[in-house]
Amino acid sequence: KECRHSCVIFDNSSFGKIMVSGPDALAGLEWLATNKIGRPVGSCVYTLMLNDEGGIEGDLTITRVAEDSFYLVTGSAALEHNLNWVKRGFRDSCLDQVYVEDVTSGMGIINIQGPESRSVLGRIITNLDDLKFSKSMKVTIAGADVLVVRLTYVGELGYELHIAAADCQKVLDKIQETGPIRFAGMEAMESMAVEKGYRHWPADITQVDSPVEAGMEWVCRTKTKQFKGLKGLIQRTDKGPKKQLICLSLEPDVPLNGSEPILCNGEVVGYIRRAAAGYTVQKVIGYGYAEGHQMEGVEMAEAEWEVNVGGKIHKAELHQQSLYDPKGEMLCL
């Protein structure tokens, strides 16, 4: 509630952080990423990485911090996988003028999220009003160098502050001088991310899921660039998706945890992959894949949806959009 109406601080220092630099850095990342990486310095891009079959090997953000230097941020559990995938991608492409470094332990992330985040940080950061979504800028706070990236994983106006680990405390102290701000944890972040419909590897997207099946084709520049996995993605798309990621909501007292069978018109069509309590929308939310061959001829919007939780059948509602702010209006504040 505090994050949705005011602002909170998340400690996201456990997120994986990788620095990729050198003359071959842009060419290699452009090949590995489904989104366009060759944007101006200061740009931040959300992208996928695919395997040759068009499955999703990872999702991450890439910020261009210099002409030949890029800062990658991944989920905590995905760090080693993404680090090795990037290194292998450069090696397989015979691009050796690049340096790939895991900087996770040396960098902290103080994440300020919520509609009042700009007002709070604006007291200690000048020109914050000019920072657009998916852009970054370098500032100094309490004598520390800080990379400010305007991003969100909760669906609100927000800013990530990337700081040398040794300087995090003094930056945090400076922020707290602006007034009392509550802290929030990862369970709260997960709840809001699920409400907003943000994906998370390897929960609702994995190596066996394609961007089309996951509703993430918007991240893939299939018509304007070449990237690893493009051929496999096109082949899978031409054949038609085998499954589709769907969003279901249930009453707030249903103990949904994941792996529960999804029923459509009384038939099992898939399983819940990811679930969380949506405190803002007062519903339990589950994401899972409905299998294509079992859905043939079914009008999904007209169907009766249920979830089997511990042997008890619970009615569910299908949603074509995220339950919270489906038009993204909060991101445009």
mmCIF file of C-alpha atoms in Angstrom:
data_model
loop_
_atom_site.group_PDB
_atom_site.id
_atom_site.type_symbol
_atom_site.label_atom_id
_atom_site.label_comp_id
_atom_site.label_asym_id
_atom_site.label_seq_id
_atom_site.Cartn_x
_atom_site.Cartn_y
_atom_site.Cartn_z
ATOM 1 C CA LYS A 1 0.000 0.000 0.000
ATOM 2 C CA GLU A 2 2.789 2.415 0.873
ATOM 3 C CA CYS A 3 4.489 1.776 -2.469
ATOM 4 C CA ARG A 4 1.285 2.225 -4.457
ATOM 5 C CA HIS A 5 0.369 5.523 -2.753
ATOM 6 C CA SER A 6 3.634 7.071 -1.549
ATOM 7 C CA CYS A 7 7.060 5.429 -1.935
ATOM 8 C CA VAL A 8 9.262 2.784 -0.332
ATOM 9 C CA ILE A 9 12.867 1.632 -0.423
ATOM 10 C CA PHE A 10 13.845 -1.812 -1.685
ATOM 11 C CA ASP A 11 17.328 -3.191 -1.139
ATOM 12 C CA ASN A 12 18.014 -4.930 -4.454
ATOM 13 C CA SER A 13 21.742 -5.335 -3.917
ATOM 14 C CA SER A 14 21.408 -9.098 -4.379
ATOM 15 C CA PHE A 15 20.500 -8.613 -8.053
ATOM 16 C CA GLY A 16 23.148 -9.897 -10.449
ATOM 17 C CA LYS A 17 25.345 -7.224 -12.069
ATOM 18 C CA ILE A 18 27.646 -7.767 -15.025
ATOM 19 C CA MET A 19 29.889 -5.246 -16.773
ATOM 20 C CA VAL A 20 30.624 -5.870 -20.447
ATOM 21 C CA SER A 21 33.177 -3.585 -22.069
ATOM 22 C CA GLY A 22 35.559 -3.385 -25.015
ATOM 23 C CA PRO A 23 35.484 -2.845 -28.792
ATOM 24 C CA ASP A 24 33.386 -5.992 -29.372
ATOM 25 C CA ALA A 25 30.928 -5.357 -26.533
ATOM 26 C CA LEU A 26 28.169 -3.783 -28.623
ATOM 27 C CA ALA A 27 28.385 -6.316 -31.470
ATOM 28 C CA GLY A 28 28.225 -9.265 -29.075
ATOM 29 C CA LEU A 29 25.348 -7.946 -26.995
ATOM 30 C CA GLU A 30 23.427 -6.934 -30.120
ATOM 31 C CA TRP A 31 23.698 -10.556 -31.286
ATOM 32 C CA LEU A 32 22.679 -12.054 -27.940
ATOM 33 C CA ALA A 33 19.808 -9.662 -27.159
ATOM 34 C CA THR A 34 16.399 -9.692 -28.834
ATOM 35 C CA ASN A 35 15.961 -5.942 -28.311
ATOM 36 C CA LYS A 36 18.008 -3.129 -29.838
ATOM 37 C CA ILE A 37 21.112 -2.394 -27.741
ATOM 38 C CA GLY A 38 22.798 0.169 -30.009
ATOM 39 C CA ARG A 39 21.106 3.194 -28.476
ATOM 40 C CA PRO A 40 22.650 6.411 -27.115
ATOM 41 C CA VAL A 41 24.775 6.354 -23.969
ATOM 42 C CA GLY A 42 22.457 6.574 -20.969
ATOM 43 C CA SER A 43 19.785 4.335 -22.496
ATOM 44 C CA CYS A 44 18.501 1.305 -20.604
ATOM 45 C CA VAL A 45 16.934 -1.597 -22.480
ATOM 46 C CA TYR A 46 14.875 -4.522 -21.222
ATOM 47 C CA THR A 47 15.619 -7.555 -23.359
ATOM 48 C CA LEU A 48 15.483 -11.318 -23.652
ATOM 49 C CA MET A 49 18.203 -13.753 -24.704
ATOM 50 C CA LEU A 50 17.164 -16.844 -26.672
ATOM 51 C CA ASN A 51 18.607 -20.260 -27.439
ATOM 52 C CA ASP A 52 18.736 -21.658 -30.970
ATOM 53 C CA GLU A 53 15.262 -23.182 -30.577
ATOM 54 C CA GLY A 54 13.761 -19.784 -29.732
ATOM 55 C CA GLY A 55 13.383 -20.545 -26.019
ATOM 56 C CA ILE A 56 14.038 -17.868 -23.425
ATOM 57 C CA GLU A 57 17.445 -18.206 -21.764
ATOM 58 C CA GLY A 58 17.142 -15.035 -19.708
ATOM 59 C CA ASP A 59 15.588 -11.610 -19.247
ATOM 60 C CA LEU A 60 17.617 -8.637 -18.077
ATOM 61 C CA THR A 61 18.228 -4.916 -18.431
ATOM 62 C CA ILE A 62 21.235 -3.483 -20.273
ATOM 63 C CA THR A 63 22.309 0.104 -19.628
ATOM 64 C CA ARG A 64 24.809 1.718 -21.954
ATOM 65 C CA VAL A 65 27.119 3.589 -19.574
ATOM 66 C CA ALA A 66 29.760 4.507 -22.199
ATOM 67 C CA GLU A 67 30.344 4.014 -25.919
ATOM 68 C CA ASP A 68 31.907 0.588 -25.372
ATOM 69 C CA SER A 69 30.682 -0.227 -21.862
ATOM 70 C CA PHE A 70 27.411 -1.862 -20.840
ATOM 71 C CA TYR A 71 25.963 -2.618 -17.401
ATOM 72 C CA LEU A 72 23.749 -5.725 -17.223
ATOM 73 C CA VAL A 73 21.357 -6.376 -14.326
ATOM 74 C CA THR A 74 19.690 -9.764 -13.815
ATOM 75 C CA GLY A 75 17.601 -11.508 -11.202
ATOM 76 C CA SER A 76 19.621 -12.803 -8.262
ATOM 77 C CA ALA A 77 19.080 -16.492 -9.016
ATOM 78 C CA ALA A 78 19.827 -16.008 -12.721
ATOM 79 C CA LEU A 79 23.260 -14.392 -12.330
ATOM 80 C CA GLU A 80 25.468 -17.427 -12.956
ATOM 81 C CA HIS A 81 23.318 -18.613 -15.837
ATOM 82 C CA ASN A 82 23.314 -15.221 -17.558
ATOM 83 C CA LEU A 83 27.000 -14.621 -16.893
ATOM 84 C CA ASN A 84 27.944 -17.918 -18.498
ATOM 85 C CA TRP A 85 25.478 -17.444 -21.362
ATOM 86 C CA VAL A 86 26.989 -14.045 -22.220
ATOM 87 C CA LYS A 87 30.575 -15.337 -22.006
ATOM 88 C CA ARG A 88 29.710 -18.348 -24.162
ATOM 89 C CA GLY A 89 27.934 -16.112 -26.679
ATOM 90 C CA PHE A 90 31.019 -13.951 -27.167
ATOM 91 C CA ARG A 91 33.253 -17.019 -27.409
ATOM 92 C CA ASP A 92 31.028 -18.764 -29.964
ATOM 93 C CA SER A 93 30.895 -15.566 -32.036
ATOM 94 C CA CYS A 94 34.710 -15.307 -32.020
ATOM 95 C CA LEU A 95 34.495 -11.853 -30.453
ATOM 96 C CA ASP A 96 37.495 -11.619 -28.151
ATOM 97 C CA GLN A 97 37.991 -7.871 -27.759
ATOM 98 C CA VAL A 98 35.649 -7.761 -24.789
ATOM 99 C CA TYR A 99 35.861 -7.994 -21.014
ATOM 100 C CA VAL A 100 32.974 -9.589 -19.108
ATOM 101 C CA GLU A 101 33.094 -9.066 -15.343
ATOM 102 C CA ASP A 102 30.780 -10.076 -12.506
ATOM 103 C CA VAL A 103 30.535 -6.914 -10.365
ATOM 104 C CA THR A 104 27.670 -8.094 -8.150
ATOM 105 C CA SER A 105 29.504 -8.059 -4.832
ATOM 106 C CA GLY A 106 31.030 -4.652 -5.467
ATOM 107 C CA MET A 107 27.788 -2.854 -6.302
ATOM 108 C CA GLY A 108 24.651 -2.180 -4.280
ATOM 109 C CA ILE A 109 21.194 -1.120 -5.456
ATOM 110 C CA ILE A 110 18.923 1.183 -3.475
ATOM 111 C CA ASN A 111 15.577 1.104 -5.258
ATOM 112 C CA ILE A 112 13.051 3.883 -4.571
ATOM 113 C CA GLN A 113 9.590 3.050 -5.933
ATOM 114 C CA GLY A 114 6.228 4.781 -5.760
ATOM 115 C CA PRO A 115 4.427 7.895 -7.020
ATOM 116 C CA GLU A 116 6.264 10.108 -4.504
ATOM 117 C CA SER A 117 9.733 8.782 -5.414
ATOM 118 C CA ARG A 118 10.554 11.720 -7.693
ATOM 119 C CA SER A 119 9.547 14.210 -5.034
ATOM 120 C CA VAL A 120 11.747 12.494 -2.442
ATOM 121 C CA LEU A 121 14.831 12.028 -4.607
ATOM 122 C CA GLY A 122 14.386 15.438 -6.198
ATOM 123 C CA ARG A 123 15.456 16.969 -2.889
ATOM 124 C CA ILE A 124 18.956 15.528 -3.285
ATOM 125 C CA ILE A 125 19.253 15.040 -7.082
ATOM 126 C CA THR A 126 19.021 17.962 -9.487
ATOM 127 C CA ASN A 127 17.380 17.654 -12.934
ATOM 128 C CA LEU A 128 15.565 14.460 -11.935
ATOM 129 C CA ASP A 129 12.440 15.753 -13.692
ATOM 130 C CA ASP A 130 14.297 15.454 -17.002
ATOM 131 C CA LEU A 131 15.057 11.737 -16.598
ATOM 132 C CA LYS A 132 12.681 9.750 -18.814
ATOM 133 C CA PHE A 133 11.637 6.130 -18.396
ATOM 134 C CA SER A 134 14.374 3.634 -19.388
ATOM 135 C CA LYS A 135 17.038 6.331 -19.205
ATOM 136 C CA SER A 136 19.944 6.764 -16.797
ATOM 137 C CA MET A 137 22.231 9.491 -15.542
ATOM 138 C CA LYS A 138 25.302 9.728 -13.346
ATOM 139 C CA VAL A 139 25.106 11.889 -10.225
ATOM 140 C CA THR A 140 26.909 12.413 -6.938
ATOM 141 C CA ILE A 141 25.123 11.882 -3.610
ATOM 142 C CA ALA A 142 26.917 12.378 -0.299
ATOM 143 C CA GLY A 143 30.214 12.305 -2.172
ATOM 144 C CA ALA A 144 29.442 8.948 -3.804
ATOM 145 C CA ASP A 145 29.153 8.239 -7.534
ATOM 146 C CA VAL A 146 25.648 6.986 -8.308
ATOM 147 C CA LEU A 147 24.095 5.646 -11.513
ATOM 148 C CA VAL A 148 20.393 6.554 -11.439
ATOM 149 C CA VAL A 149 18.201 4.414 -13.712
ATOM 150 C CA ARG A 150 14.509 5.159 -14.075
ATOM 151 C CA LEU A 151 12.976 1.677 -14.052
ATOM 152 C CA THR A 152 10.354 -0.299 -12.199
ATOM 153 C CA TYR A 153 9.511 -3.911 -11.443
ATOM 154 C CA VAL A 154 6.415 -3.012 -9.427
ATOM 155 C CA GLY A 155 4.549 -0.872 -11.971
ATOM 156 C CA GLU A 156 5.155 2.522 -10.374
ATOM 157 C CA LEU A 157 7.259 5.605 -10.951
ATOM 158 C CA GLY A 158 10.646 4.653 -9.556
ATOM 159 C CA TYR A 159 14.414 4.890 -9.648
ATOM 160 C CA GLU A 160 17.230 2.412 -9.117
ATOM 161 C CA LEU A 161 20.371 3.863 -7.533
ATOM 162 C CA HIS A 162 23.442 1.787 -8.403
ATOM 163 C CA ILE A 163 26.272 2.523 -5.991
ATOM 164 C CA ALA A 164 29.602 1.057 -4.949
ATOM 165 C CA ALA A 165 28.803 -1.257 -2.038
ATOM 166 C CA ALA A 166 31.091 0.671 0.297
ATOM 167 C CA ASP A 167 29.083 3.877 -0.318
ATOM 168 C CA CYS A 168 25.565 2.496 0.094
ATOM 169 C CA GLN A 169 25.159 3.429 3.748
ATOM 170 C CA LYS A 170 26.019 7.100 3.321
ATOM 171 C CA VAL A 171 23.743 7.389 0.296
ATOM 172 C CA LEU A 172 20.938 5.724 2.235
ATOM 173 C CA ASP A 173 21.527 8.110 5.142
ATOM 174 C CA LYS A 174 21.249 11.068 2.767
ATOM 175 C CA ILE A 175 17.966 9.770 1.365
ATOM 176 C CA GLN A 176 16.552 9.271 4.844
ATOM 177 C CA GLU A 177 17.385 12.858 5.728
ATOM 178 C CA THR A 178 14.580 13.879 3.350
ATOM 179 C CA GLY A 179 12.021 12.342 5.708
ATOM 180 C CA PRO A 180 10.729 8.993 6.940
ATOM 181 C CA ILE A 181 10.510 6.328 4.214
ATOM 182 C CA ARG A 182 9.404 2.778 4.826
ATOM 183 C CA PHE A 183 11.381 -0.237 3.647
ATOM 184 C CA ALA A 184 9.794 -3.108 1.729
ATOM 185 C CA GLY A 185 10.994 -6.643 1.002
ATOM 186 C CA MET A 186 11.144 -9.001 -1.936
ATOM 187 C CA GLU A 187 7.781 -10.632 -1.202
ATOM 188 C CA ALA A 188 6.112 -7.222 -1.532
ATOM 189 C CA MET A 189 8.004 -6.616 -4.783
ATOM 190 C CA GLU A 190 6.936 -10.016 -6.133
ATOM 191 C CA SER A 191 3.305 -9.355 -5.226
ATOM 192 C CA MET A 192 3.282 -6.041 -7.096
ATOM 193 C CA ALA A 193 5.200 -7.469 -10.060
ATOM 194 C CA VAL A 194 2.612 -10.233 -10.457
ATOM 195 C CA GLU A 195 -0.219 -7.700 -10.210
ATOM 196 C CA LYS A 196 1.444 -5.736 -13.003
ATOM 197 C CA GLY A 197 2.115 -8.822 -15.114
ATOM 198 C CA TYR A 198 5.902 -8.530 -15.237
ATOM 199 C CA ARG A 199 7.646 -11.782 -16.162
ATOM 200 C CA HIS A 200 10.376 -13.483 -14.163
ATOM 201 C CA TRP A 201 12.925 -16.032 -15.393
ATOM 202 C CA PRO A 202 12.887 -18.950 -14.584
ATOM 203 C CA ALA A 203 9.339 -18.879 -13.192
ATOM 204 C CA ASP A 204 6.798 -17.979 -15.879
ATOM 205 C CA ILE A 205 9.443 -17.858 -18.632
ATOM 206 C CA THR A 206 12.103 -20.555 -19.155
ATOM 207 C CA GLN A 207 14.272 -22.172 -21.847
ATOM 208 C CA VAL A 208 11.297 -24.158 -23.181
ATOM 209 C CA ASP A 209 9.011 -21.134 -23.572
ATOM 210 C CA SER A 210 9.093 -18.831 -26.585
ATOM 211 C CA PRO A 211 8.462 -15.050 -26.439
ATOM 212 C CA VAL A 212 5.283 -15.526 -28.485
ATOM 213 C CA GLU A 213 3.940 -18.152 -26.074
ATOM 214 C CA ALA A 214 4.795 -15.850 -23.151
ATOM 215 C CA GLY A 215 3.227 -12.767 -24.750
ATOM 216 C CA MET A 216 6.631 -11.074 -25.024
ATOM 217 C CA GLU A 217 7.064 -10.687 -28.766
ATOM 218 C CA TRP A 218 7.175 -6.926 -28.199
ATOM 219 C CA VAL A 219 10.702 -7.374 -26.804
ATOM 220 C CA CYS A 220 11.926 -9.048 -30.023
ATOM 221 C CA ARG A 221 13.031 -6.902 -32.966
ATOM 222 C CA THR A 222 12.383 -9.672 -35.492
ATOM 223 C CA LYS A 223 12.038 -7.341 -38.485
ATOM 224 C CA THR A 224 14.899 -4.927 -37.814
ATOM 225 C CA LYS A 225 17.862 -6.974 -36.544
ATOM 226 C CA GLN A 226 19.499 -10.387 -36.450
ATOM 227 C CA PHE A 227 19.920 -12.089 -33.082
ATOM 228 C CA LYS A 228 20.666 -15.507 -31.671
ATOM 229 C CA GLY A 229 17.540 -17.665 -31.706
ATOM 230 C CA LEU A 230 15.736 -15.610 -34.373
ATOM 231 C CA LYS A 231 15.514 -18.524 -36.813
ATOM 232 C CA GLY A 232 14.154 -20.854 -34.137
ATOM 233 C CA LEU A 233 11.681 -18.224 -32.969
ATOM 234 C CA ILE A 234 10.363 -17.686 -36.508
ATOM 235 C CA GLN A 235 10.027 -21.437 -37.075
ATOM 236 C CA ARG A 236 8.088 -21.881 -33.835
ATOM 237 C CA THR A 237 5.892 -18.900 -34.625
ATOM 238 C CA ASP A 238 5.118 -20.137 -38.139
ATOM 239 C CA LYS A 239 4.074 -23.526 -36.763
ATOM 240 C CA GLY A 240 1.819 -21.808 -34.256
ATOM 241 C CA PRO A 241 2.436 -21.600 -30.505
ATOM 242 C CA LYS A 242 2.011 -24.867 -28.609
ATOM 243 C CA LYS A 243 0.809 -23.067 -25.517
ATOM 244 C CA GLN A 244 -0.131 -19.639 -24.211
ATOM 245 C CA LEU A 245 0.686 -17.937 -20.925
ATOM 246 C CA ILE A 246 -2.515 -16.914 -19.178
ATOM 247 C CA CYS A 247 -3.346 -14.892 -16.087
ATOM 248 C CA LEU A 248 -5.964 -16.127 -13.631
ATOM 249 C CA SER A 249 -7.282 -14.527 -10.462
ATOM 250 C CA LEU A 250 -8.949 -16.308 -7.545
ATOM 251 C CA GLU A 251 -10.476 -15.255 -4.248
ATOM 252 C CA PRO A 252 -7.874 -13.896 -1.781
ATOM 253 C CA ASP A 253 -8.172 -16.814 0.663
ATOM 254 C CA VAL A 254 -7.141 -19.477 -1.886
ATOM 255 C CA PRO A 255 -3.668 -20.859 -0.949
ATOM 256 C CA LEU A 256 -2.134 -20.795 -4.423
ATOM 257 C CA ASN A 257 1.597 -21.613 -4.507
ATOM 258 C CA GLY A 258 2.390 -22.977 -7.972
ATOM 259 C CA SER A 259 2.134 -26.339 -9.816
ATOM 260 C CA GLU A 260 -1.649 -26.514 -9.324
ATOM 261 C CA PRO A 261 -3.621 -27.900 -12.326
ATOM 262 C CA ILE A 262 -5.504 -25.382 -14.473
ATOM 263 C CA LEU A 263 -8.895 -26.520 -15.759
ATOM 264 C CA CYS A 264 -10.741 -25.110 -18.771
ATOM 265 C CA ASN A 265 -14.336 -26.294 -19.143
ATOM 266 C CA GLY A 266 -13.515 -29.129 -16.758
ATOM 267 C CA GLU A 267 -10.383 -30.368 -18.552
ATOM 268 C CA VAL A 268 -6.803 -29.956 -17.320
ATOM 269 C CA VAL A 269 -4.974 -27.728 -19.823
ATOM 270 C CA GLY A 270 -1.860 -26.767 -17.860
ATOM 271 C CA TYR A 271 -0.380 -25.889 -14.491
ATOM 272 C CA ILE A 272 0.258 -22.758 -12.475
ATOM 273 C CA ARG A 273 3.876 -21.649 -12.916
ATOM 274 C CA ARG A 274 3.908 -18.565 -10.702
ATOM 275 C CA ALA A 275 1.563 -17.283 -8.013
ATOM 276 C CA ALA A 276 1.313 -14.443 -5.516
ATOM 277 C CA ALA A 277 -1.199 -12.613 -3.390
ATOM 278 C CA GLY A 278 -2.238 -9.354 -5.047
ATOM 279 C CA TYR A 279 -2.846 -7.096 -2.070
ATOM 280 C CA THR A 280 -3.719 -4.056 -4.195
ATOM 281 C CA VAL A 281 -6.355 -5.867 -6.266
ATOM 282 C CA GLN A 282 -7.484 -8.132 -3.394
ATOM 283 C CA LYS A 283 -7.062 -11.309 -5.414
ATOM 284 C CA VAL A 284 -4.703 -14.269 -5.566
ATOM 285 C CA ILE A 285 -3.040 -14.261 -8.996
ATOM 286 C CA GLY A 286 -1.608 -17.198 -10.903
ATOM 287 C CA TYR A 287 0.227 -17.444 -14.218
ATOM 288 C CA GLY A 288 0.471 -20.659 -16.190
ATOM 289 C CA TYR A 289 0.483 -22.038 -19.720
ATOM 290 C CA ALA A 290 -2.636 -23.389 -21.405
ATOM 291 C CA GLU A 291 -1.572 -26.133 -23.824
ATOM 292 C CA GLY A 292 -2.494 -25.456 -27.450
ATOM 293 C CA HIS A 293 -3.674 -28.925 -28.516
ATOM 294 C CA GLN A 294 -6.070 -29.007 -25.575
ATOM 295 C CA MET A 295 -7.371 -25.507 -26.327
ATOM 296 C CA GLU A 296 -8.319 -26.057 -29.972
ATOM 297 C CA GLY A 297 -11.756 -24.667 -30.701
ATOM 298 C CA VAL A 298 -12.094 -23.080 -27.262
ATOM 299 C CA GLU A 299 -13.120 -19.432 -26.947
ATOM 300 C CA MET A 300 -10.890 -18.574 -24.008
ATOM 301 C CA ALA A 301 -12.863 -15.519 -22.911
ATOM 302 C CA GLU A 302 -16.090 -17.547 -22.906
ATOM 303 C CA ALA A 303 -14.662 -20.626 -21.174
ATOM 304 C CA GLU A 304 -15.070 -21.634 -17.547
ATOM 305 C CA TRP A 305 -11.734 -21.514 -15.734
ATOM 306 C CA GLU A 306 -10.865 -23.309 -12.499
ATOM 307 C CA VAL A 307 -7.780 -24.286 -10.495
ATOM 308 C CA ASN A 308 -7.369 -27.491 -8.502
ATOM 309 C CA VAL A 309 -5.753 -26.550 -5.189
ATOM 310 C CA GLY A 310 -5.034 -29.565 -3.024
ATOM 311 C CA GLY A 311 -7.941 -31.506 -4.510
ATOM 312 C CA LYS A 312 -10.446 -28.654 -4.141
ATOM 313 C CA ILE A 313 -11.714 -26.947 -7.292
ATOM 314 C CA HIS A 314 -11.740 -23.133 -7.142
ATOM 315 C CA LYS A 315 -13.344 -20.873 -9.732
ATOM 316 C CA ALA A 316 -10.934 -18.522 -11.496
ATOM 317 C CA GLU A 317 -11.261 -15.477 -13.722
ATOM 318 C CA LEU A 318 -9.224 -15.136 -16.915
ATOM 319 C CA HIS A 319 -7.572 -11.765 -17.576
ATOM 320 C CA GLN A 320 -6.383 -10.591 -20.983
ATOM 321 C CA GLN A 321 -4.381 -7.753 -19.376
ATOM 322 C CA SER A 322 -2.573 -7.228 -16.105
ATOM 323 C CA LEU A 323 -4.815 -6.650 -13.105
ATOM 324 C CA TYR A 324 -3.000 -3.464 -12.064
ATOM 325 C CA ASP A 325 -2.639 -0.407 -14.325
ATOM 326 C CA PRO A 326 -2.900 -2.298 -17.627
ATOM 327 C CA LYS A 327 -2.361 0.898 -19.657
ATOM 328 C CA GLY A 328 0.864 1.774 -17.828
ATOM 329 C CA GLU A 329 -0.350 5.189 -16.753
ATOM 330 C CA MET A 330 1.647 5.114 -13.498
ATOM 331 C CA LEU A 331 4.877 4.753 -15.471
ATOM 332 C CA CYS A 332 4.211 8.055 -17.232
ATOM 333 C CA LEU A 333 3.979 10.266 -14.140
#
